[in-house]
Amino acid sequence: MLLTLFSGENEGLLFGVFGVVIIAFLLVDLGVFHKAHHKVSQREALLQTLFWVAVSVVYGMVIYFYGDGPQASFEFFSAYVTEKALSVDNIFVILLILRYFNIKEEYYHNILFWGILGAIVFRAIFIFVGAFLIAQFHWILYIFGAFLIYSGIKIFGEEEDPELEPEKNPLLKWAKKILPFTDKPAEGRFWIKENGKRLFTSLFLVIILIESTDLIFAVDSIPAAFAISQNEFVIYTSNIFAVMGLRAMFFLLANVLDKFYLLQKGLSIVLIFIGAKMMLEMEIIQKGLGWVFGTDHVQIPIFLSFGVIMLVLAGSIIFSLIFPKKPEMVEAEVDA
């Protein structure tokens, strides 16, 4: 059933609270704290990051006490942490886009606000369509699992940073064909009016690129969330709480991303682990494991999954700091 998120005793109420929290903070954020364009400082970014992490933790605890208990709460935190970690690559690509178009830093926040607003809508569509398909065709979960393992192996083997080629983006090509654009400076606006005609600016192109980029990253993150839980309520709320903190994390990490160079390897291990956990549910694999371990059903508890995800991600960050990139590695990347 599509709306299984309302099957729990209090999940409908919790989802309502979630909606009120997200809408309220979006309105306050854009209407009060960022009415004027300005460059977000490191201190402001740190406070906002801590705020969103605190809100997410509180919500996870609310699920623990008023939702479906520890199982749902640990699923929420596992999906949240995984999405948060996967967002690091997203941050890097967004930074490349903003620099490619020479966008002034005081406009970053406004662009990211509307980009994240779009992500909230599109991810809702992804998640609920995915849940509907899984309810109809359970075997899709195994395709998700195989895809995550493939993505993890692919990411682990990647050494070079992705190249940005906006001119090859099909969505951007389509937008340029059907919408009128101007070469005039955007000055923080997505469109201007000239001789009574609305013309779109380069900032609007940036929004399109960021939205399409988020859709690409959602191809990894949404299946990963379904590998952790099949509860749409848990998946969507954890995903959106992670996305809501993306802007603050962007400003906090934009200039220090290179220091966490092993995080990509950690992410790949997490994806492989989550994919393998999903594939573990296949009947043929269960029969084989049951014959080896002498049990009817072999399952990795969500508590253990959460511990593995946290351990791998924390370890990749710590080892990145203990063993920083060698100067010649940094120089080679700059030359490239």
mmCIF file of C-alpha atoms in Angstrom, residues 70-262:
data_model
loop_
_atom_site.group_PDB
_atom_site.id
_atom_site.type_symbol
_atom_site.label_atom_id
_atom_site.label_comp_id
_atom_site.label_asym_id
_atom_site.label_seq_id
_atom_site.Cartn_x
_atom_site.Cartn_y
_atom_site.Cartn_z
ATOM 1 C CA PRO A 70 13.784 1.901 18.525
ATOM 2 C CA GLN A 71 13.579 0.068 15.184
ATOM 3 C CA ALA A 72 12.035 3.037 13.346
ATOM 4 C CA SER A 73 14.295 5.489 15.175
ATOM 5 C CA PHE A 74 17.483 3.639 14.210
ATOM 6 C CA GLU A 75 16.235 3.353 10.634
ATOM 7 C CA PHE A 76 15.692 7.128 10.633
ATOM 8 C CA PHE A 77 19.192 7.861 11.932
ATOM 9 C CA SER A 78 20.823 5.329 9.588
ATOM 10 C CA ALA A 79 19.099 6.819 6.536
ATOM 11 C CA TYR A 80 19.822 10.361 7.771
ATOM 12 C CA VAL A 81 23.541 9.754 8.290
ATOM 13 C CA THR A 82 23.862 7.959 4.944
ATOM 14 C CA GLU A 83 22.123 10.783 3.057
ATOM 15 C CA LYS A 84 24.192 13.384 4.936
ATOM 16 C CA ALA A 85 27.396 11.649 3.910
ATOM 17 C CA LEU A 86 26.299 11.217 0.302
ATOM 18 C CA SER A 87 25.548 14.955 0.235
ATOM 19 C CA VAL A 88 29.275 15.705 0.442
ATOM 20 C CA ASP A 89 29.759 14.762 -3.221
ATOM 21 C CA ASN A 90 26.681 16.835 -4.051
ATOM 22 C CA ILE A 91 28.254 19.830 -2.296
ATOM 23 C CA PHE A 92 31.405 19.489 -4.367
ATOM 24 C CA VAL A 93 29.487 19.462 -7.666
ATOM 25 C CA ILE A 94 27.313 22.430 -6.591
ATOM 26 C CA LEU A 95 30.485 24.364 -5.780
ATOM 27 C CA LEU A 96 31.868 23.552 -9.242
ATOM 28 C CA ILE A 97 28.634 24.837 -10.839
ATOM 29 C CA LEU A 98 28.667 28.102 -8.889
ATOM 30 C CA ARG A 99 32.316 28.730 -9.703
ATOM 31 C CA TYR A 100 31.853 27.786 -13.358
ATOM 32 C CA PHE A 101 29.226 30.528 -13.750
ATOM 33 C CA ASN A 102 31.256 32.993 -11.613
ATOM 34 C CA ILE A 103 28.381 33.489 -9.174
ATOM 35 C CA LYS A 104 29.102 35.956 -6.368
ATOM 36 C CA GLU A 105 29.170 34.367 -2.914
ATOM 37 C CA GLU A 106 26.437 36.663 -1.564
ATOM 38 C CA TYR A 107 23.996 34.958 -3.961
ATOM 39 C CA TYR A 108 24.909 31.407 -2.953
ATOM 40 C CA HIS A 109 22.319 31.128 -0.191
ATOM 41 C CA ASN A 110 19.383 32.253 -2.314
ATOM 42 C CA ILE A 111 20.299 29.814 -5.087
ATOM 43 C CA LEU A 112 20.704 26.922 -2.658
ATOM 44 C CA PHE A 113 17.389 27.768 -0.961
ATOM 45 C CA TRP A 114 15.411 27.345 -4.168
ATOM 46 C CA GLY A 115 17.509 24.354 -5.180
ATOM 47 C CA ILE A 116 16.673 22.584 -1.920
ATOM 48 C CA LEU A 117 12.998 23.529 -2.224
ATOM 49 C CA GLY A 118 12.967 21.717 -5.558
ATOM 50 C CA ALA A 119 14.776 18.754 -3.997
ATOM 51 C CA ILE A 120 12.042 18.443 -1.353
ATOM 52 C CA VAL A 121 9.396 18.118 -4.075
ATOM 53 C CA PHE A 122 11.315 15.826 -6.435
ATOM 54 C CA ARG A 123 12.512 13.497 -3.694
ATOM 55 C CA ALA A 124 8.946 13.139 -2.440
ATOM 56 C CA ILE A 125 7.962 11.984 -5.930
ATOM 57 C CA PHE A 126 10.956 9.610 -6.133
ATOM 58 C CA ILE A 127 10.280 8.071 -2.720
ATOM 59 C CA PHE A 128 6.532 7.547 -3.033
ATOM 60 C CA VAL A 129 6.747 6.250 -6.596
ATOM 61 C CA GLY A 130 9.553 3.930 -5.468
ATOM 62 C CA ALA A 131 7.455 2.740 -2.519
ATOM 63 C CA PHE A 132 4.491 2.067 -4.804
ATOM 64 C CA LEU A 133 6.642 0.053 -7.223
ATOM 65 C CA ILE A 134 8.237 -1.948 -4.399
ATOM 66 C CA ALA A 135 4.786 -2.725 -2.985
ATOM 67 C CA GLN A 136 3.777 -4.068 -6.406
ATOM 68 C CA PHE A 137 7.094 -5.675 -7.402
ATOM 69 C CA HIS A 138 9.191 -6.593 -4.358
ATOM 70 C CA TRP A 139 12.047 -7.877 -6.530
ATOM 71 C CA ILE A 140 12.891 -4.252 -7.408
ATOM 72 C CA LEU A 141 14.663 -4.119 -4.043
ATOM 73 C CA TYR A 142 17.219 -6.616 -5.335
ATOM 74 C CA ILE A 143 17.843 -4.428 -8.399
ATOM 75 C CA PHE A 144 18.415 -1.502 -6.009
ATOM 76 C CA GLY A 145 20.851 -3.656 -4.030
ATOM 77 C CA ALA A 146 22.824 -4.698 -7.101
ATOM 78 C CA PHE A 147 22.900 -1.075 -8.292
ATOM 79 C CA LEU A 148 24.248 0.139 -4.932
ATOM 80 C CA ILE A 149 27.013 -2.475 -4.980
ATOM 81 C CA TYR A 150 27.902 -1.431 -8.535
ATOM 82 C CA SER A 151 27.878 2.276 -7.565
ATOM 83 C CA GLY A 152 30.024 1.606 -4.508
ATOM 84 C CA ILE A 153 32.652 -0.287 -6.522
ATOM 85 C CA LYS A 154 32.607 2.414 -9.209
ATOM 86 C CA ILE A 155 33.014 5.242 -6.686
ATOM 87 C CA PHE A 156 35.804 3.378 -4.857
ATOM 88 C CA GLY A 157 37.796 3.160 -8.085
ATOM 89 C CA GLU A 158 37.373 6.822 -9.017
ATOM 90 C CA GLU A 159 40.499 8.871 -8.370
ATOM 91 C CA GLU A 160 39.824 12.072 -10.298
ATOM 92 C CA ASP A 161 37.243 14.726 -9.471
ATOM 93 C CA PRO A 162 34.255 14.868 -11.844
ATOM 94 C CA GLU A 163 34.482 17.294 -14.764
ATOM 95 C CA LEU A 164 31.731 19.855 -15.139
ATOM 96 C CA GLU A 165 30.307 20.093 -18.654
ATOM 97 C CA PRO A 166 27.055 22.136 -18.454
ATOM 98 C CA GLU A 167 26.802 22.387 -22.234
ATOM 99 C CA LYS A 168 26.155 18.613 -22.360
ATOM 100 C CA ASN A 169 23.313 18.714 -19.824
ATOM 101 C CA PRO A 170 20.124 17.760 -21.776
ATOM 102 C CA LEU A 171 17.858 19.676 -19.388
ATOM 103 C CA LEU A 172 19.941 22.814 -19.895
ATOM 104 C CA LYS A 173 19.847 22.399 -23.674
ATOM 105 C CA TRP A 174 16.077 22.021 -23.558
ATOM 106 C CA ALA A 175 15.664 25.116 -21.337
ATOM 107 C CA LYS A 176 17.764 27.244 -23.689
ATOM 108 C CA LYS A 177 15.610 26.173 -26.627
ATOM 109 C CA ILE A 178 12.230 27.037 -25.143
ATOM 110 C CA LEU A 179 13.015 29.917 -22.732
ATOM 111 C CA PRO A 180 14.295 33.422 -23.575
ATOM 112 C CA PHE A 181 17.597 34.203 -21.830
ATOM 113 C CA THR A 182 19.625 37.369 -21.410
ATOM 114 C CA ASP A 183 23.397 37.866 -21.097
ATOM 115 C CA LYS A 184 22.955 40.825 -18.759
ATOM 116 C CA PRO A 185 24.308 40.503 -15.188
ATOM 117 C CA ALA A 186 21.827 38.682 -12.962
ATOM 118 C CA GLU A 187 22.470 40.733 -9.791
ATOM 119 C CA GLY A 188 20.779 38.079 -7.685
ATOM 120 C CA ARG A 189 17.690 37.765 -9.906
ATOM 121 C CA PHE A 190 16.449 34.686 -11.765
ATOM 122 C CA TRP A 191 14.739 36.779 -14.439
ATOM 123 C CA ILE A 192 14.356 40.384 -15.520
ATOM 124 C CA LYS A 193 11.767 42.284 -17.557
ATOM 125 C CA GLU A 194 12.880 44.083 -20.671
ATOM 126 C CA ASN A 195 10.392 45.873 -22.942
ATOM 127 C CA GLY A 196 7.585 44.038 -21.163
ATOM 128 C CA LYS A 197 9.159 40.655 -21.885
ATOM 129 C CA ARG A 198 10.457 38.285 -19.176
ATOM 130 C CA LEU A 199 14.034 37.154 -19.787
ATOM 131 C CA PHE A 200 15.784 34.504 -17.688
ATOM 132 C CA THR A 201 19.280 35.075 -16.287
ATOM 133 C CA SER A 202 22.311 32.856 -15.741
ATOM 134 C CA LEU A 203 21.158 32.265 -12.141
ATOM 135 C CA PHE A 204 18.109 30.452 -13.491
ATOM 136 C CA LEU A 205 20.429 28.172 -15.477
ATOM 137 C CA VAL A 206 22.351 27.483 -12.281
ATOM 138 C CA ILE A 207 19.112 26.459 -10.521
ATOM 139 C CA ILE A 208 18.304 24.047 -13.362
ATOM 140 C CA LEU A 209 21.791 22.518 -13.151
ATOM 141 C CA ILE A 210 21.620 22.134 -9.372
ATOM 142 C CA GLU A 211 18.182 20.510 -9.566
ATOM 143 C CA SER A 212 19.296 18.078 -12.268
ATOM 144 C CA THR A 213 22.448 17.308 -10.259
ATOM 145 C CA ASP A 214 20.360 16.534 -7.178
ATOM 146 C CA LEU A 215 18.207 14.152 -9.223
ATOM 147 C CA ILE A 216 21.366 12.319 -10.300
ATOM 148 C CA PHE A 217 22.575 12.001 -6.702
ATOM 149 C CA ALA A 218 19.096 10.889 -5.619
ATOM 150 C CA VAL A 219 19.572 7.841 -7.855
ATOM 151 C CA ASP A 220 22.115 6.629 -5.273
ATOM 152 C CA SER A 221 20.639 8.025 -2.071
ATOM 153 C CA ILE A 222 17.001 6.958 -2.507
ATOM 154 C CA PRO A 223 17.796 3.254 -3.166
ATOM 155 C CA ALA A 224 20.215 3.399 -0.211
ATOM 156 C CA ALA A 225 17.385 4.668 1.984
ATOM 157 C CA PHE A 226 15.074 1.876 0.780
ATOM 158 C CA ALA A 227 17.810 -0.618 1.659
ATOM 159 C CA ILE A 228 17.679 0.664 5.240
ATOM 160 C CA SER A 229 13.900 0.914 5.565
ATOM 161 C CA GLN A 230 10.778 0.347 3.451
ATOM 162 C CA ASN A 231 8.781 2.838 5.525
ATOM 163 C CA GLU A 232 8.113 5.923 3.357
ATOM 164 C CA PHE A 233 7.664 8.062 6.465
ATOM 165 C CA VAL A 234 11.130 7.188 7.773
ATOM 166 C CA ILE A 235 12.763 7.479 4.340
ATOM 167 C CA TYR A 236 11.247 10.831 3.397
ATOM 168 C CA THR A 237 11.674 12.584 6.758
ATOM 169 C CA SER A 238 15.288 11.435 7.181
ATOM 170 C CA ASN A 239 16.087 12.399 3.585
ATOM 171 C CA ILE A 240 14.574 15.865 3.832
ATOM 172 C CA PHE A 241 16.119 16.645 7.215
ATOM 173 C CA ALA A 242 19.504 15.785 5.686
ATOM 174 C CA VAL A 243 18.767 17.933 2.611
ATOM 175 C CA MET A 244 17.569 20.869 4.760
ATOM 176 C CA GLY A 245 20.971 20.998 6.414
ATOM 177 C CA LEU A 246 22.756 20.815 3.067
ATOM 178 C CA ARG A 247 23.090 24.605 2.592
ATOM 179 C CA ALA A 248 24.707 25.147 5.972
ATOM 180 C CA MET A 249 27.021 22.175 5.394
ATOM 181 C CA PHE A 250 27.893 23.618 1.976
ATOM 182 C CA PHE A 251 29.137 26.890 3.480
ATOM 183 C CA LEU A 252 30.896 25.015 6.279
ATOM 184 C CA LEU A 253 32.745 22.504 4.072
ATOM 185 C CA ALA A 254 33.132 24.320 0.732
ATOM 186 C CA ASN A 255 36.722 25.335 1.415
ATOM 187 C CA VAL A 256 37.858 22.224 3.305
ATOM 188 C CA LEU A 257 36.389 19.363 1.253
ATOM 189 C CA ASP A 258 39.823 18.307 0.001
ATOM 190 C CA LYS A 259 40.907 17.511 3.571
ATOM 191 C CA PHE A 260 38.364 14.680 3.773
ATOM 192 C CA TYR A 261 39.647 12.919 0.676
ATOM 193 C CA LEU A 262 39.069 9.419 2.127
#
